[in-house]
XYZ file of C-alpha atoms in Angstrom:
349
model
C 4.459 -20.744 59.803
C 3.693 -17.066 59.154
C 1.192 -15.470 56.775
C 3.917 -13.245 55.278
C 5.683 -16.355 53.918
C 2.871 -16.687 51.350
C 3.346 -13.330 49.699
C 4.411 -13.167 46.070
C 3.874 -10.476 43.445
C 1.006 -11.384 41.144
C 0.235 -9.015 38.292
C -3.548 -8.841 37.800
C -2.971 -9.626 34.122
C -1.866 -13.142 35.135
C -5.318 -13.960 36.563
C -7.309 -15.911 33.958
C -10.562 -14.163 33.060
C -11.798 -17.047 30.882
C -11.175 -20.796 30.827
C -9.038 -22.509 28.174
C -10.992 -23.194 24.964
C -10.983 -26.925 25.752
C -11.099 -28.067 29.368
C -8.099 -30.378 29.116
C -5.876 -28.010 27.112
C -4.726 -25.629 29.803
C -1.036 -25.715 30.685
C 0.109 -28.099 33.410
C 3.241 -27.803 35.503
C 4.419 -31.145 36.912
C 6.346 -31.069 40.188
C 8.251 -34.228 41.099
C 9.003 -33.992 44.821
C 11.518 -36.838 44.951
C 13.601 -35.652 41.969
C 12.941 -31.919 42.543
C 12.196 -31.542 38.831
C 9.651 -29.326 37.080
C 8.130 -30.144 33.692
C 5.849 -28.075 31.461
C 3.006 -30.004 29.829
C -0.605 -29.714 28.656
C -3.241 -30.921 31.057
C -4.284 -33.837 28.862
C -0.732 -35.223 29.247
C -1.720 -36.210 32.781
C -2.547 -39.633 31.312
C 1.204 -40.309 31.019
C 1.695 -40.073 34.789
C -0.859 -42.694 35.873
C -1.234 -46.437 35.502
C -3.599 -49.344 36.056
C -5.156 -49.276 39.538
C -4.284 -45.656 40.367
C -7.213 -43.726 41.852
C -8.366 -40.175 41.196
C -10.581 -38.700 43.913
C -12.992 -36.014 42.650
C -15.321 -33.586 44.426
C -18.766 -34.032 42.833
C -20.357 -30.952 44.396
C -22.492 -28.796 42.098
C -22.436 -24.990 42.030
C -25.780 -23.181 42.122
C -26.447 -19.627 40.791
C -25.816 -17.956 44.135
C -25.442 -14.270 43.270
C -28.628 -12.155 43.075
C -29.182 -8.464 42.485
C -32.207 -6.768 44.001
C -33.505 -3.476 45.320
C -34.254 -2.271 48.802
C -37.840 -1.179 49.523
C -38.575 2.557 49.518
C -35.048 3.723 48.557
C -34.697 1.393 45.543
C -30.951 1.099 46.301
C -29.321 -1.811 44.453
C -28.329 -4.657 46.748
C -26.183 -7.707 46.005
C -27.311 -10.844 47.818
C -25.031 -13.872 47.861
C -26.869 -17.071 48.804
C -24.740 -19.235 51.090
C -27.032 -22.060 52.189
C -30.664 -22.957 52.623
C -31.563 -23.083 56.325
C -35.202 -24.187 56.192
C -36.960 -25.472 53.080
C -40.541 -25.029 54.302
C -40.042 -21.504 55.658
C -37.845 -20.444 52.675
C -35.067 -19.336 55.030
C -31.582 -18.698 53.610
C -28.228 -17.739 55.058
C -26.828 -14.948 52.821
C -24.239 -12.200 52.530
C -25.412 -8.718 51.550
C -23.602 -5.774 50.023
C -23.649 -2.915 50.969
C -24.331 -4.404 54.403
C -24.666 -1.164 56.381
C -27.923 -0.387 54.563
C -29.607 -3.727 55.239
C -31.329 -4.046 58.596
C -33.734 -6.474 60.235
C -37.247 -5.858 58.927
C -36.125 -4.505 55.522
C -37.755 -5.988 52.436
C -35.708 -6.713 49.301
C -37.218 -7.049 45.819
C -35.825 -9.189 42.986
C -36.668 -9.505 39.290
C -37.941 -7.003 36.742
C -41.494 -7.272 38.080
C -40.385 -7.665 41.717
C -41.643 -11.243 41.400
C -39.621 -12.357 44.397
C -39.556 -10.609 47.762
C -37.406 -11.358 50.808
C -37.535 -10.053 54.351
C -34.427 -9.646 56.510
C -35.126 -11.482 59.779
C -31.684 -11.690 61.420
C -28.102 -10.381 61.412
C -25.534 -13.192 61.556
C -22.226 -11.384 60.927
C -21.227 -7.909 59.736
C -22.266 -8.861 56.185
C -24.316 -11.946 56.989
C -28.106 -11.950 57.146
C -30.937 -14.477 57.345
C -33.591 -13.883 54.691
C -37.104 -15.270 54.513
C -38.334 -15.364 50.933
C -42.033 -14.542 50.583
C -43.332 -16.755 47.802
C -46.809 -18.196 47.280
C -46.497 -21.461 45.446
C -44.893 -24.895 45.634
C -41.235 -25.287 46.614
C -40.130 -26.372 43.108
C -41.590 -23.174 41.649
C -39.870 -21.059 44.295
C -36.497 -22.731 43.678
C -36.864 -22.300 39.913
C -37.715 -18.600 40.337
C -34.797 -18.073 42.720
C -32.292 -19.789 40.422
C -33.579 -18.014 37.303
C -32.851 -14.709 39.026
C -29.407 -15.828 40.216
C -26.185 -15.728 38.235
C -23.059 -17.904 38.213
C -21.076 -16.915 41.334
C -17.660 -16.238 39.797
C -15.128 -15.088 42.413
C -14.658 -11.318 42.549
C -11.037 -11.542 41.360
C -12.376 -12.597 37.941
C -13.039 -8.973 37.192
C -15.629 -9.099 34.409
C -19.337 -9.614 33.835
C -20.714 -13.151 33.888
C -21.310 -14.552 30.374
C -23.521 -17.494 29.269
C -20.524 -19.876 28.873
C -19.813 -19.555 32.614
C -22.931 -21.553 33.457
C -21.306 -24.634 31.923
C -17.600 -23.919 32.411
C -17.801 -22.952 36.105
C -18.992 -26.491 36.776
C -17.148 -29.808 36.618
C -18.463 -32.400 34.154
C -19.134 -34.765 37.081
C -21.004 -32.206 39.242
C -23.891 -34.020 40.917
C -24.803 -32.846 44.426
C -25.944 -29.234 44.540
C -24.747 -26.994 47.337
C -21.491 -25.209 46.398
C -21.101 -21.465 45.940
C -17.666 -21.904 44.342
C -16.385 -24.543 41.929
C -13.776 -27.122 42.948
C -11.404 -25.622 40.380
C -8.906 -28.474 39.851
C -11.792 -30.622 38.590
C -12.626 -28.087 35.856
C -9.685 -29.362 33.764
C -11.158 -32.839 33.236
C -13.071 -33.445 29.991
C -15.161 -36.501 29.121
C -12.515 -37.546 26.572
C -9.758 -37.305 29.173
C -11.712 -39.367 31.714
C -12.241 -41.995 29.019
C -8.496 -42.093 28.222
C -7.677 -42.467 31.926
C -10.266 -45.233 32.202
C -8.672 -47.090 29.266
C -5.332 -46.771 31.093
C -6.946 -48.591 34.054
C -7.370 -45.624 36.414
C -10.204 -45.741 38.942
C -12.421 -42.816 39.982
C -13.758 -42.184 43.479
C -16.110 -39.348 44.418
C -16.487 -37.397 47.643
C -18.586 -34.289 48.253
C -17.546 -31.016 49.847
C -19.877 -28.083 49.309
C -17.363 -25.332 48.644
C -18.121 -22.163 50.601
C -16.902 -18.595 50.377
C -14.389 -19.345 53.136
C -12.019 -20.401 50.346
C -11.704 -16.741 49.374
C -11.744 -15.274 52.878
C -8.529 -13.431 53.637
C -6.338 -14.601 56.498
C -5.899 -11.667 58.853
C -3.517 -13.128 61.445
C 0.243 -13.440 60.978
C 0.373 -16.590 63.133
C -1.443 -19.228 61.039
C -2.245 -21.386 64.058
C -4.709 -18.674 65.091
C -6.695 -18.679 61.818
C -10.111 -20.378 61.869
C -11.500 -21.871 58.661
C -15.222 -21.677 57.856
C -16.984 -25.023 58.252
C -18.051 -26.813 55.078
C -20.310 -29.831 54.696
C -18.718 -33.094 53.519
C -19.796 -36.623 52.599
C -17.466 -39.594 52.188
C -19.331 -42.735 51.148
C -18.275 -46.338 51.753
C -17.677 -46.899 48.018
C -15.096 -44.093 47.829
C -13.358 -45.376 50.981
C -13.082 -48.877 49.501
C -11.494 -47.635 46.265
C -9.010 -45.355 48.030
C -8.087 -47.856 50.758
C -7.662 -50.715 48.245
C -5.305 -48.549 46.184
C -3.274 -47.671 49.282
C -3.063 -51.346 50.300
C -1.836 -52.250 46.796
C 0.650 -49.333 46.827
C -1.078 -47.610 43.925
C -1.228 -43.834 43.536
C -4.081 -41.909 45.131
C -4.499 -38.486 43.516
C -6.562 -35.819 45.256
C -8.098 -33.590 42.573
C -8.062 -30.231 44.311
C -7.644 -28.751 47.759
C -11.286 -29.505 48.641
C -10.736 -33.240 48.049
C -7.511 -33.183 50.055
C -9.262 -31.462 52.967
C -12.170 -33.914 52.801
C -9.907 -36.981 52.842
C -7.740 -35.625 55.659
C -10.868 -34.908 57.733
C -11.744 -38.579 58.216
C -8.667 -40.771 58.554
C -7.814 -43.751 60.745
C -4.514 -43.963 62.614
C -3.299 -46.333 59.851
C -3.954 -43.682 57.191
C -7.145 -45.207 55.759
C -10.237 -43.162 54.891
C -13.405 -43.727 56.903
C -17.004 -43.009 55.791
C -18.189 -39.683 57.139
C -21.045 -37.222 56.871
C -20.792 -33.895 58.648
C -18.739 -30.708 58.675
C -15.054 -29.902 58.446
C -13.110 -26.765 59.263
C -9.723 -28.389 58.798
C -6.953 -25.915 57.991
C -3.854 -27.426 56.392
C -0.613 -25.427 56.247
C 3.097 -26.338 56.499
C 4.364 -28.410 58.161
C 1.687 -31.114 57.807
C 1.883 -34.896 57.507
C -0.567 -36.111 54.840
C -2.190 -39.504 55.439
C -4.124 -40.456 52.305
C -3.231 -39.037 48.876
C 0.335 -39.171 47.550
C -0.455 -37.015 44.495
C -2.424 -33.865 43.900
C -3.900 -31.797 41.057
C -4.430 -28.137 41.826
C -4.515 -24.663 40.257
C -2.213 -21.687 40.802
C -3.622 -19.837 43.783
C -3.561 -16.219 44.860
C -1.022 -14.809 47.363
C -1.839 -15.287 51.064
C -4.637 -17.776 50.261
C -5.348 -20.845 52.417
C -5.317 -22.831 49.141
C -1.687 -21.864 48.457
C -0.835 -22.809 52.051
C -2.201 -26.322 51.613
C -0.368 -26.823 48.310
C 2.879 -25.644 49.962
C 2.286 -28.167 52.767
C 1.890 -30.975 50.212
C 4.593 -30.064 47.687
C 7.086 -28.609 50.154
C 7.148 -24.875 50.912
C 10.416 -23.972 49.140
C 9.717 -26.143 46.102
C 6.173 -24.789 45.602
C 7.159 -21.138 46.025
C 10.020 -21.665 43.545
C 7.529 -23.267 41.118
C 5.263 -20.213 41.423
C 8.102 -17.911 40.381
C 8.778 -20.179 37.381
C 5.054 -20.135 36.544
C 5.064 -16.315 36.556
C 8.102 -16.230 34.243
C 6.497 -18.773 31.903
C 3.193 -16.907 31.723
C 1.027 -19.499 33.421
C -2.514 -18.338 34.130
C -3.558 -18.035 37.774
C -6.828 -18.459 39.672
C -10.082 -20.332 39.117
C -9.960 -20.449 35.306
C -6.170 -20.693 35.193
C -3.644 -23.441 34.532
C -2.957 -26.581 36.541
C -0.231 -28.094 38.666
C 0.310 -31.820 39.209
C 2.397 -32.734 42.251
C 3.782 -36.282 42.290
């Protein structure tokens, strides 16, 4: 499968800059693979497609305020620092991306906050834009973390071309976010409200939770035409025994298992037995799913409308069928669906 197969013309105006007023009131396109039908619904209508014993699998990762703005010592040049992951708690070491990278060298000091109340030293180059920073902070760890997060802002993807606003702190987070460590939200989960979860519960649906700390690799462009040569960034995942039991019981009883988002699908497919059952796992995954691919666990999927050439679109095309999904995208464009992180949803059954 070639990269060029995932091109389509997306007008920037179709990218949602803000979420729907209510989480569960975005539009939802329903793709039925067996009947090859497409329906247009509201997201809260998802209740009509599930029954007693069906299982939704959610990613309960929590986004932290990963984007910081600071100044370089001496020159005062503004620098954007994107926190990726904490490397060492005691030494305050972080893996980050910097912009503009050409100006940031080993030994440079960066200052953050109006009173320069946080200072970091560049101690290593990891990639062209990647650096390791050591934050210089006298005080307990909790105080340091609080200071760091107070200076950070919600890390909206760059294609949401606007300033961050206070509502993003809440809306760029799922209502079941629990385990901190993501620098991007698992977007399909953003559509679920407390009221909707309650209605699904009354219907008899079960909920299972896995964790994948979403990294910036989700937005990294694919720069090879032959997809077999693309390498995904590794992301940390946890699949607990409890989630495995719920999913495997549903499969045994021939109930529906719905992966809420590409991150959930990738997590489930990263730890599967030869019989198609999920196994407990804690570690890293760099699984890249693109057509053709034989899925082992979930038979349904909730996802958003993804950008051209993205690895997210590739996975959805693998699950829904390449031709059917690309046709659905053209219909979505004609029907003014909203694309991207804060956009509308697709349910594939």
